[in-house]
Tab-separated table of C-alpha atoms and ligand atoms in Angstrom:
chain	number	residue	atom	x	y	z
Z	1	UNK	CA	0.000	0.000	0.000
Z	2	UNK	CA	2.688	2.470	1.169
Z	3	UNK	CA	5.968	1.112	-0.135
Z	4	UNK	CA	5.892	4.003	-3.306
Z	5	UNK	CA	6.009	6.227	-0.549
Z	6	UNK	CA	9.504	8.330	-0.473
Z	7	UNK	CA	11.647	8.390	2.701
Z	8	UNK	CA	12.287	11.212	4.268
Z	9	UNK	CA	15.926	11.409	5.094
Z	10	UNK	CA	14.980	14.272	7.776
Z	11	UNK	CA	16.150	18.132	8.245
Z	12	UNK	CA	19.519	18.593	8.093
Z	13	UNK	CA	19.183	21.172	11.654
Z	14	UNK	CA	16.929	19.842	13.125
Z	15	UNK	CA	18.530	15.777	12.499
Z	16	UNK	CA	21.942	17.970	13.983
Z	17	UNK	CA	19.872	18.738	16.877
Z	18	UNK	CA	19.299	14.861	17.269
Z	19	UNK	CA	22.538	13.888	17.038
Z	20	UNK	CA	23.857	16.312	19.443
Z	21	UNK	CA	21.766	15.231	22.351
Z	22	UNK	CA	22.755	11.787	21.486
Z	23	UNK	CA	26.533	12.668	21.498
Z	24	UNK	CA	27.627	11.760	25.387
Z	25	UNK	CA	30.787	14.082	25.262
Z	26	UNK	CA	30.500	16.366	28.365
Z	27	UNK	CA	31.991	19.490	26.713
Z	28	UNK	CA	29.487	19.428	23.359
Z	29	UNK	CA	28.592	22.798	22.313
Z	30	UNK	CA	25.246	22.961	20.380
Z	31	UNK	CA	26.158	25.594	17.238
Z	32	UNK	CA	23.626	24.125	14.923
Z	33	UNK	CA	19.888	25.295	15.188
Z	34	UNK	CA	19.211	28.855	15.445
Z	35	UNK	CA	17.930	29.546	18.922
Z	36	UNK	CA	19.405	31.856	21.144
Z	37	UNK	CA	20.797	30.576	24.647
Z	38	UNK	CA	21.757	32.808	27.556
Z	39	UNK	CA	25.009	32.773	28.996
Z	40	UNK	CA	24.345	29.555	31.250
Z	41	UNK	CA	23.434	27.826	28.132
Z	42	UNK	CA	19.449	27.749	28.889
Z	43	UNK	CA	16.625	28.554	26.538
Z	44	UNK	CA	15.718	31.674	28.585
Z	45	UNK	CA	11.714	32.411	29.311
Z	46	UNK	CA	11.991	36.241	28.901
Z	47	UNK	CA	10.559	38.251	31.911
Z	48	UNK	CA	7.816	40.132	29.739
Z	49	UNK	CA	6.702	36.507	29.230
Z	50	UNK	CA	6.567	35.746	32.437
Z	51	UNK	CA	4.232	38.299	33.441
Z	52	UNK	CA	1.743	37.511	30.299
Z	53	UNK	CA	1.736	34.216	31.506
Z	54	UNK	CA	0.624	34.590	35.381
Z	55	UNK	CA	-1.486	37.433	33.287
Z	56	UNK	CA	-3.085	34.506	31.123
Z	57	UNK	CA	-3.119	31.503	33.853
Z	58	UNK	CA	-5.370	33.944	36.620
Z	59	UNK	CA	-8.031	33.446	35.978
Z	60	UNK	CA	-7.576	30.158	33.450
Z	61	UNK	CA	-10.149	30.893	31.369
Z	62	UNK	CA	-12.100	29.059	28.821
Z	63	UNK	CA	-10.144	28.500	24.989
Z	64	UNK	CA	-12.470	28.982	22.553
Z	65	UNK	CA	-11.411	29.101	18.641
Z	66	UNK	CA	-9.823	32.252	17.367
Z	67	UNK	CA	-10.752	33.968	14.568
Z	68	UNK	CA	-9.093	32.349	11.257
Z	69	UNK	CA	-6.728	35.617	11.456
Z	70	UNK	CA	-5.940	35.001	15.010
Z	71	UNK	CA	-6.693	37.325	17.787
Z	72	UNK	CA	-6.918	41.654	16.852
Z	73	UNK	CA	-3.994	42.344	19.151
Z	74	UNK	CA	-1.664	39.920	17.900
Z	75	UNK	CA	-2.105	41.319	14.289
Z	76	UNK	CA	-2.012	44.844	15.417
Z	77	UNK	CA	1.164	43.975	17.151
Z	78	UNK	CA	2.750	42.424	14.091
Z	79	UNK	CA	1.618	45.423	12.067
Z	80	UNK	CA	3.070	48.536	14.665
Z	81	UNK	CA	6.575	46.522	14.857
Z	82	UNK	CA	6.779	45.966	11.601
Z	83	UNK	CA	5.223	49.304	10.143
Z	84	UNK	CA	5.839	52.172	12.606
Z	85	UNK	CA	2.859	52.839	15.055
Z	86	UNK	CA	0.657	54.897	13.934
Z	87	UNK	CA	2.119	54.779	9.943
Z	88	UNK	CA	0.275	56.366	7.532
Z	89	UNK	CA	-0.223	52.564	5.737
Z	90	UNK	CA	-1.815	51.503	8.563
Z	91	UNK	CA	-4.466	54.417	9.107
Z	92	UNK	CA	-5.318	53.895	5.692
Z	93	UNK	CA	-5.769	50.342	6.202
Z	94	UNK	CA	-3.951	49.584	3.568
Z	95	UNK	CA	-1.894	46.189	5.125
Z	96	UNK	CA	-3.690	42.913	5.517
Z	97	UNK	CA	-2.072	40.730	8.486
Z	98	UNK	CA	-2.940	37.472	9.985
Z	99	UNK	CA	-1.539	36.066	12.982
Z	100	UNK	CA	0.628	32.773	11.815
Z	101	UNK	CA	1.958	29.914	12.848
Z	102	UNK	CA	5.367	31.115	13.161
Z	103	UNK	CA	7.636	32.906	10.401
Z	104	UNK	CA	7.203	29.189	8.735
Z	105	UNK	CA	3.587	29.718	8.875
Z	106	UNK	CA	3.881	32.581	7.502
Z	107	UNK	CA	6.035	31.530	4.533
Z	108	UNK	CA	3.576	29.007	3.932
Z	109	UNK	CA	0.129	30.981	3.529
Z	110	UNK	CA	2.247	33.493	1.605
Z	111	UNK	CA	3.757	30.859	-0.741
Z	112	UNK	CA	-0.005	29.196	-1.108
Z	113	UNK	CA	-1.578	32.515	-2.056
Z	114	UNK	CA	1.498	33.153	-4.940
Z	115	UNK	CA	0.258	30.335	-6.031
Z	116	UNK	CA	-2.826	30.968	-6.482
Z	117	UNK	CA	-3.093	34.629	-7.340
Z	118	UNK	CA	-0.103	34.968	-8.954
Z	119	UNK	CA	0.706	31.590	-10.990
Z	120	UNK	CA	2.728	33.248	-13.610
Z	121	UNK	CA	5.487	34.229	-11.077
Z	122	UNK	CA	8.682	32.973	-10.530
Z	123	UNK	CA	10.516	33.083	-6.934
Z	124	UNK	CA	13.937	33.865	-6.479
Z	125	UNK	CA	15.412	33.446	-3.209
Z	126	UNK	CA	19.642	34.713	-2.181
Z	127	UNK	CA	22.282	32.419	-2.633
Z	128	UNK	CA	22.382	31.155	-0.156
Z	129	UNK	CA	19.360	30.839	2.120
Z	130	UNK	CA	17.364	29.368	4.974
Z	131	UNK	CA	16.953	26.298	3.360
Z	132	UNK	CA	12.849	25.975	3.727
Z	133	UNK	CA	12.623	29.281	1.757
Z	134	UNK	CA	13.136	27.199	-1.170
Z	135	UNK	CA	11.097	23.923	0.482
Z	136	UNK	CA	7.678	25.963	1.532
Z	137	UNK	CA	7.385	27.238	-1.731
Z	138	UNK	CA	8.291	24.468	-3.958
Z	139	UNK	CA	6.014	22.703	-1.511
Z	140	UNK	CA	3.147	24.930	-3.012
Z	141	UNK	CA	4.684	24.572	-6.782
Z	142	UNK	CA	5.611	27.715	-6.893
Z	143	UNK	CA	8.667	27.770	-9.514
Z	144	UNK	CA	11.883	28.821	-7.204
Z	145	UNK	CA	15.321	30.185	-8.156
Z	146	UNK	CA	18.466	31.887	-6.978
Z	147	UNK	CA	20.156	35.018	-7.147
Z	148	UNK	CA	23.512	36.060	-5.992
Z	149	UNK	CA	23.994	37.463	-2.809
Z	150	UNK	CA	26.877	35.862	-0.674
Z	151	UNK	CA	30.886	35.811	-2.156
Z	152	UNK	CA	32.363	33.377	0.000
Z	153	UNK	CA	35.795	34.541	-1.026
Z	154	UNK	CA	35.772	37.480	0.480
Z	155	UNK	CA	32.728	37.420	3.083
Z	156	UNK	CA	31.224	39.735	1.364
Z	157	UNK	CA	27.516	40.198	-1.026
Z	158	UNK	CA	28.233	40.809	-4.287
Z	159	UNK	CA	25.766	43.395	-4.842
Z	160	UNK	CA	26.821	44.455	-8.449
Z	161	UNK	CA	25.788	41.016	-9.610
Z	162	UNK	CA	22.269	40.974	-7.396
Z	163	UNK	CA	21.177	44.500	-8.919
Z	164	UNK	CA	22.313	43.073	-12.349
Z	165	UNK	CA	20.324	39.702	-11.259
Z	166	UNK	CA	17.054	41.602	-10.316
Z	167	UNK	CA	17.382	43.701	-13.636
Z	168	UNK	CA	16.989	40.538	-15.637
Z	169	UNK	CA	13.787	39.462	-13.719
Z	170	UNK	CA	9.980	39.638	-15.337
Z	171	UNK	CA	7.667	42.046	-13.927
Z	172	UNK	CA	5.604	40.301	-10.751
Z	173	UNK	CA	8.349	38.209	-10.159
Z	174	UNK	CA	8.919	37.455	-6.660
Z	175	UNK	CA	12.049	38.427	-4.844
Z	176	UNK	CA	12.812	36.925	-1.358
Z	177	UNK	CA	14.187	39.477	1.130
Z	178	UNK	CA	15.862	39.079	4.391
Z	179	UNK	CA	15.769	43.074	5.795
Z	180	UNK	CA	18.305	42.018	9.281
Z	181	UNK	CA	20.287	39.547	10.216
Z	182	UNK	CA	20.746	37.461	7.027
Z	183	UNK	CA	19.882	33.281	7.632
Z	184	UNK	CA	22.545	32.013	6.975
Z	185	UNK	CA	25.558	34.260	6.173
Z	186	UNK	CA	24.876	37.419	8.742
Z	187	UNK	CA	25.639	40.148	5.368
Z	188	UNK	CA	23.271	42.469	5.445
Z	189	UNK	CA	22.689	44.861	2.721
Z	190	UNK	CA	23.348	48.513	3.724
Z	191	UNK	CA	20.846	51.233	3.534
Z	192	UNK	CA	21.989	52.637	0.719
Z	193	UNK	CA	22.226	49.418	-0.703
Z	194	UNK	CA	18.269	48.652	-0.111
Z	195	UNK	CA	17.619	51.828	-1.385
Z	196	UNK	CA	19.207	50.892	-4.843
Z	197	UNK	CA	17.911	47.406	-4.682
Z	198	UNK	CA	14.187	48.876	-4.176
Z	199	UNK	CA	14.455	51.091	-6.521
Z	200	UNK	CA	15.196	48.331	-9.103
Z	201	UNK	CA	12.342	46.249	-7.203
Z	202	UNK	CA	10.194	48.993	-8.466
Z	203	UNK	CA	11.748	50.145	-11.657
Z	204	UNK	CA	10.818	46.131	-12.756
Z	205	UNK	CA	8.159	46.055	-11.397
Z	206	UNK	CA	9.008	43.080	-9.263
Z	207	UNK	CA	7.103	41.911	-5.385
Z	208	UNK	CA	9.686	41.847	-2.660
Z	209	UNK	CA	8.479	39.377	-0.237
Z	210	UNK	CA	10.185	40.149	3.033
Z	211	UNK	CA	10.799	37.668	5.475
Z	212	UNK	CA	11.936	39.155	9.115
Z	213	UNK	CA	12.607	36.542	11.939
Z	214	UNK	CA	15.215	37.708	14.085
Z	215	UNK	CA	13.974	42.110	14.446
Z	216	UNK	CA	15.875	43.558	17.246
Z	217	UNK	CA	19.273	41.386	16.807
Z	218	UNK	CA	20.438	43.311	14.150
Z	219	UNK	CA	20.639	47.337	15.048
Z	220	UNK	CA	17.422	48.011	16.379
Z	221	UNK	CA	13.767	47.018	16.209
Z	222	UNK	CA	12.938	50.524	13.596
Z	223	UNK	CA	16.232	49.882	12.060
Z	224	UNK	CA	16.060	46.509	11.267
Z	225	UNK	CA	13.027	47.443	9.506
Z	226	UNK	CA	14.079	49.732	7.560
Z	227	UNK	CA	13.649	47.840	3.967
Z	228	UNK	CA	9.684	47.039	5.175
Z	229	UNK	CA	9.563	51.046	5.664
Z	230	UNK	CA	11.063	51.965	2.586
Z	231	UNK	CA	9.263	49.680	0.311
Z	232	UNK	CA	6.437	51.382	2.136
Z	233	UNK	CA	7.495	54.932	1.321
Z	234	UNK	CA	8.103	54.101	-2.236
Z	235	UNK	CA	4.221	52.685	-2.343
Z	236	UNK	CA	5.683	48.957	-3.374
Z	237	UNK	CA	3.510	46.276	-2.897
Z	238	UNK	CA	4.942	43.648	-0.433
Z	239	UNK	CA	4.518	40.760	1.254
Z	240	UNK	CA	5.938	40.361	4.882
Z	241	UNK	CA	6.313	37.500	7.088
Z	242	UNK	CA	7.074	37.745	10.637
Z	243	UNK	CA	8.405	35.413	13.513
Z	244	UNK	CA	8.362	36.302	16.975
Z	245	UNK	CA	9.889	32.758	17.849
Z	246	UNK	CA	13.288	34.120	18.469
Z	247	UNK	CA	13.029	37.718	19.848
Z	248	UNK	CA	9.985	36.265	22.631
Z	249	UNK	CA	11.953	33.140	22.777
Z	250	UNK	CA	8.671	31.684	21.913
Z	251	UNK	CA	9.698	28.945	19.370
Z	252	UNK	CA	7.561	25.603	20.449
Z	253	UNK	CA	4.523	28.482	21.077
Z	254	UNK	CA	4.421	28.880	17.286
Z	255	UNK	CA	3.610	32.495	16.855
Z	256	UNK	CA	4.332	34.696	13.839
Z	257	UNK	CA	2.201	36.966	11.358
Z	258	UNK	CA	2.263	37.587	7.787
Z	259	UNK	CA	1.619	41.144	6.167
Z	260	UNK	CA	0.532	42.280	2.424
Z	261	UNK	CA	0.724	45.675	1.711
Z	262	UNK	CA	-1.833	46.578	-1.053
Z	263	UNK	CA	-2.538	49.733	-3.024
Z	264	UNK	CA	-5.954	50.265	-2.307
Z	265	UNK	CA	-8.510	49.242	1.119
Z	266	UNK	CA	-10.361	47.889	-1.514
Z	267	UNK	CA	-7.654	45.174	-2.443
Z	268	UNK	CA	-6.367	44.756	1.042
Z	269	UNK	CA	-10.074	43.597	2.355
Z	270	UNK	CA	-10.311	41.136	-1.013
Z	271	UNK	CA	-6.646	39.808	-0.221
Z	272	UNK	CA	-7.362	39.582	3.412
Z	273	UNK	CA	-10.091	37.618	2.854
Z	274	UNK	CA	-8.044	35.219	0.314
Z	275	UNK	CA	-5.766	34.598	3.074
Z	276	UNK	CA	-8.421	33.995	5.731
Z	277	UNK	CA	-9.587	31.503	3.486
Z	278	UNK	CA	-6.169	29.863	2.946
Z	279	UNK	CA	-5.754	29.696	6.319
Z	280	UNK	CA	-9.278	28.074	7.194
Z	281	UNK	CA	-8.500	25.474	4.160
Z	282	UNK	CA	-5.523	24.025	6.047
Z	283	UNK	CA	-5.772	24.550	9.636
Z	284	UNK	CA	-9.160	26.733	10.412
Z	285	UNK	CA	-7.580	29.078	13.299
Z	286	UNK	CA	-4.076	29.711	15.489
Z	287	UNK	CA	-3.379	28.760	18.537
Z	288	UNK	CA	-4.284	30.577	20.963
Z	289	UNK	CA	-2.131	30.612	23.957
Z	290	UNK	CA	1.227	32.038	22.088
Z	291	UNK	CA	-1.140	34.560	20.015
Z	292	UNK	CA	-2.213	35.755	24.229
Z	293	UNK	CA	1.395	35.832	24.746
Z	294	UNK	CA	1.897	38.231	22.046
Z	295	UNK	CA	-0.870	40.351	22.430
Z	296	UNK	CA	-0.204	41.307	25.829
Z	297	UNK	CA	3.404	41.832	25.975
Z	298	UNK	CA	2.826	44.070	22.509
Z	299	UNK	CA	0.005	46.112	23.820
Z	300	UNK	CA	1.261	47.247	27.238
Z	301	UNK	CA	3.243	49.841	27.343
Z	302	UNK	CA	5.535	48.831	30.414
Z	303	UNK	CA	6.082	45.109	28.803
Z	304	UNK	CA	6.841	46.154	25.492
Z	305	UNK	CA	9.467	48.597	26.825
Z	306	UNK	CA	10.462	45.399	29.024
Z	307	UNK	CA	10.330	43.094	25.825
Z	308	UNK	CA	12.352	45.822	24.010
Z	309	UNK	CA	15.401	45.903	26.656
Z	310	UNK	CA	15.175	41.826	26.761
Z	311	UNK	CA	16.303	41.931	22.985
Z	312	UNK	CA	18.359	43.750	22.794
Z	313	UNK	CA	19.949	42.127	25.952
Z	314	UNK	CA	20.032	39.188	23.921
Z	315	UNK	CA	21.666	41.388	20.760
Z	316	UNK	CA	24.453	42.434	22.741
Z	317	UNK	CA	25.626	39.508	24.187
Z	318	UNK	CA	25.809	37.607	20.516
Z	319	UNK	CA	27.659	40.475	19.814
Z	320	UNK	CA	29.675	39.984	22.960
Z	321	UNK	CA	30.770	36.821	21.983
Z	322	UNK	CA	31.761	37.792	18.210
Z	323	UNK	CA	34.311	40.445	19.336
Z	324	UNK	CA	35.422	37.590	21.609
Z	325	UNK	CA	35.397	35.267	19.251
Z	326	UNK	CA	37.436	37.004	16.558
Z	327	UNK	CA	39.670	38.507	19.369
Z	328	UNK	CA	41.061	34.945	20.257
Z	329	UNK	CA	40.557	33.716	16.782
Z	330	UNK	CA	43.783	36.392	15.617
Z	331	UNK	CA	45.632	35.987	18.592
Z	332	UNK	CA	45.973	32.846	17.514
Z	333	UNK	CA	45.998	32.792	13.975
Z	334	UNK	CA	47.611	36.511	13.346
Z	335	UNK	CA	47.861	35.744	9.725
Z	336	UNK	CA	44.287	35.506	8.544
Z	337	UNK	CA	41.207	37.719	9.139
Z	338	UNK	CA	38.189	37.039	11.081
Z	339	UNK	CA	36.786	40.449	10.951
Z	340	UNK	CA	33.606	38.975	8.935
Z	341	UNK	CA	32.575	37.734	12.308
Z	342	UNK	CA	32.296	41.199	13.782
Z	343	UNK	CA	30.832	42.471	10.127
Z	344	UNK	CA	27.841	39.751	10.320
Z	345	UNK	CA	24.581	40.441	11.900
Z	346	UNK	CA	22.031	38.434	14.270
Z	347	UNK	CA	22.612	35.404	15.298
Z	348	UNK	CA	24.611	33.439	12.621
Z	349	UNK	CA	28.159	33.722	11.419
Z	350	UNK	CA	28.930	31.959	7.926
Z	351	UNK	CA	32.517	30.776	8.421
Z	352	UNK	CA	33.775	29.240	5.475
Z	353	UNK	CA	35.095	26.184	7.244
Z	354	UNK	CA	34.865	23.117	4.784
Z	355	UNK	CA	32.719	20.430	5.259
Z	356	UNK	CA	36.138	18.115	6.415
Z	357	UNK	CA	36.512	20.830	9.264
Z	358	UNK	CA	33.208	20.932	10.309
Z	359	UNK	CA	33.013	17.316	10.290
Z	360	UNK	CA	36.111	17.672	12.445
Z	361	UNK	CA	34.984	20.130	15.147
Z	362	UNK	CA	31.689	17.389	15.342
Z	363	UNK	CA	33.730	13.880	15.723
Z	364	UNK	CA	36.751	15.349	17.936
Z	365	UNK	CA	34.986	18.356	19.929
Z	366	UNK	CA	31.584	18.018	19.983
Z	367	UNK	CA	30.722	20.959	18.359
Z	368	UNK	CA	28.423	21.218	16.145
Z	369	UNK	CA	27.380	23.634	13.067
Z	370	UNK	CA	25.279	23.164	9.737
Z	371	UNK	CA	27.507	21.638	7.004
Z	372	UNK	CA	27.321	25.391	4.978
Z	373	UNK	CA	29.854	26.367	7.837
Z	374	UNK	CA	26.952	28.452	9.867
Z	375	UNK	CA	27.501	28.991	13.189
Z	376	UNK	CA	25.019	29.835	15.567
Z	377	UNK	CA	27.133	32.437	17.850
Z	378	UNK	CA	23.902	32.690	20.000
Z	379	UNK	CA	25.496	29.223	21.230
Z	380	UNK	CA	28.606	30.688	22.343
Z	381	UNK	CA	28.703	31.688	26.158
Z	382	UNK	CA	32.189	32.942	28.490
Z	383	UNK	CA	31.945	29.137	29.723
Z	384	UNK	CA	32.497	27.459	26.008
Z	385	UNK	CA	34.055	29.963	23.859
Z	386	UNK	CA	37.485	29.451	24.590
Z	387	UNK	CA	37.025	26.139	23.714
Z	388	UNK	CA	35.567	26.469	20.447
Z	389	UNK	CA	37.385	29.245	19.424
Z	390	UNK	CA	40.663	26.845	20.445
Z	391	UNK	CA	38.792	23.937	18.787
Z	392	UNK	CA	38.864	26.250	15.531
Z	393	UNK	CA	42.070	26.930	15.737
Z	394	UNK	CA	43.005	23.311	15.162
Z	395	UNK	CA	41.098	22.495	12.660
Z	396	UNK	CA	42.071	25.413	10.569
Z	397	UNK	CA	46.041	24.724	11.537
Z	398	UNK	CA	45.088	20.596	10.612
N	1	PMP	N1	12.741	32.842	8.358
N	1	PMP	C1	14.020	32.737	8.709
N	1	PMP	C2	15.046	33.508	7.957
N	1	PMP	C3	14.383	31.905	9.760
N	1	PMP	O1	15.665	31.803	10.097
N	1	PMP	C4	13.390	31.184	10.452
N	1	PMP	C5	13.716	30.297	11.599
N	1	PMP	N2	14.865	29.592	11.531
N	1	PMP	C6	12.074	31.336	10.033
N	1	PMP	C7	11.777	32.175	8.997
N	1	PMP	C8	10.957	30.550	10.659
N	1	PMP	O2	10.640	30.946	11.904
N	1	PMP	P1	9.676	30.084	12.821
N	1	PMP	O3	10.554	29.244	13.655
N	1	PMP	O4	8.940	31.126	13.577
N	1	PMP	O5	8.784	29.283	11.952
């Protein structure tokens, strides 16, 4: 019956993830999945959480079914962060947002309503990328390709080629956007560099489809939205998806939104409706306990400041451990640079150790990272850096 079914060999991360907590070395350093740690090496609960929760569990109440868009304050919340309170898009009601089931949520009602409404288009994601960019939407045959973004060479984009890219492209054709803290390679593209990029977005009529999962690691939460913003100014349509499952350290809670900006409030209501009807043709509603999360700690004043301190708490210490990292890095090693790891952003540095190395750091230290050479530096702590920056050092001298 089911023996034409495929295998699934499994995620790359998350089978890494496996295989670390099945590795019995006592000095293993997870630098694999992208989730930030604190400097014990715990998944922290942040303390604007904290109070949502004793907020949400007195009294417990009853859990009825959200709305198919989740609940009003969790979209509202998505669209201030994301848009500037009070921007003029939003008075004019001119953004459609649904709460999602995380930034892959997201990604997928996005991807299933490019498929519908816009069948002709082809999606072009950076190379590289998170790898599920390219699953989700191949997942909803939507036709998916590359453009350059990352030299590995010289750690740097090469932004000549992506303008040249994105001047070949057809109009409506999709472009995949990271505006912060780049999945994997950290390179983010400068201001002036998203203005030229946008302009080209709109000289070619292309979509940028935005995808922000890590706002507030980067510079700031309005600067690390500054792309979203722009493409707003300029009156570009857009699609935006959102994850709040790093900066709430919310990730098993599932709790994201995505955005489309439209041209009229005419279009927004018919597009928010399209995606209320996506979402009720695969899983009806949201959950609503993470969606509660968000919509308190968003829509009180004293928590958001709280939330906004806790991230950026969380910012600085990754950055912390980069200017550590690369410090003992050239001690060691005077003759080559490491200052890509201080020029990267978020919570990933793209290394450009080879697969042989990384396999080395894995069988003889325990340490883990994705076979692309990311590193997740939000893994690094006082207590293990040392030891992996040492452990780096050998491999690279091997
Ligand atoms: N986009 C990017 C760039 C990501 O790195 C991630 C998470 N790794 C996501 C989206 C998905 O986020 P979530 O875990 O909320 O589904």
């Amino acid at each position: 019956m089911f023996r034409s079914v495929e295998y699934y060999a499994g995620d790359p991360i998350l089978g890494l993830m496996d295989k670390f907590s099945a590795d019995p070395n006592p000095n293993k350093v997870n630098l694999g999945i992208g989730i930030y740690y604190d400097e014990e090496g715990v998944l922290p609960v942040l303390d604007c959480v904290k109070t949502a929760e004793e907020r949400i569990a007195d009294p417990i109440s009853a859990r009825p079914y959200l709305p198919m868009a989740g609940l009003p304050g969790h979209r509202s919340a998505c669209q201030n962060l994301l848009f500037g309170k009070n921007a003029q898009v939003l008075t004019d009601g001119r953004v459609a947002t649904i709460a999602t089931l995380g930034g892959s949520g997201a990604l997928k009602v996005g991807a299933e309503f490019i498929h519908q409404w816009f069948p002709q288009s082809k999606y072009y994601v950076s190379d590289p990328t998170w790898s599920n960019h390219i699953a989700i939407f191949e997942g909803c045959d939507v036709e998916v390709g590359t453009y350059p973004y990352y030299d590995k060479a010289s750690s740097s984009i090469k932004f000549d080629e992506m303008i040249g890219f994105f001047e070949t492209l057809n109009k409506q054709d999709i472009v995949l956007l990271h505006p912060c803290c780049h999945n994997p390679t950290g390179m983010d593209l400068t201001k002036a560099q998203w203005d030229k990029v946008l302009e080209v977005i709109k000289q070619r009529e292309l979509i940028p489809f935005m995808d922000i999962a890590y706002q507030g690691f980067g510079e700031d939460m309005d600067s690390d939205a500054y792309a979203i913003r722009k493409a707003v100014d300029m009156d570009l349509i857009l699609f935006v998806s959102n994850s709040y499952s790093k900066n709430l350290s919310l990730y098993g809670e599932r709790v994201g939104g995505l955005s489309v900006v439209c041209p009229t409030v005419e279009e927004t209501e018919r597009v928010f409706g399209q995606l209320n009807f996506i979402v009720r043709r695969i899983y009806t509603s949201p959950p609503s306990h993470g969606g509660r999360v968000v919509d308190i700690v968003m829509n009180d004043d004293a928590l958001y400041q709280q939330w906004v301190s806790e991230v950026y708490g969380m910012r600085d210490r990754i950055k912390a451990m980069r200017l550590k990292l690369k410090s003992v890095l050239e001690s060691k090693l005077p003759e080559r640079s490491f200052d890509y790891i201080t020029r990267q952003n978020g919570m990933f540095s793209f290394t450009g150790l080879t697969v042989e190395q990384i396999e080395q750091l894995q069988t003889e230290f325990g340490i883990y990272m994705v076979s692309n050479s990311r590193m997740c530096v939000a893994g690094l702590n006082v207590n293990n850096i040392d030891y992996v920056a040492n452990a780096m050092v050998k491999v690279l001298k091997d």
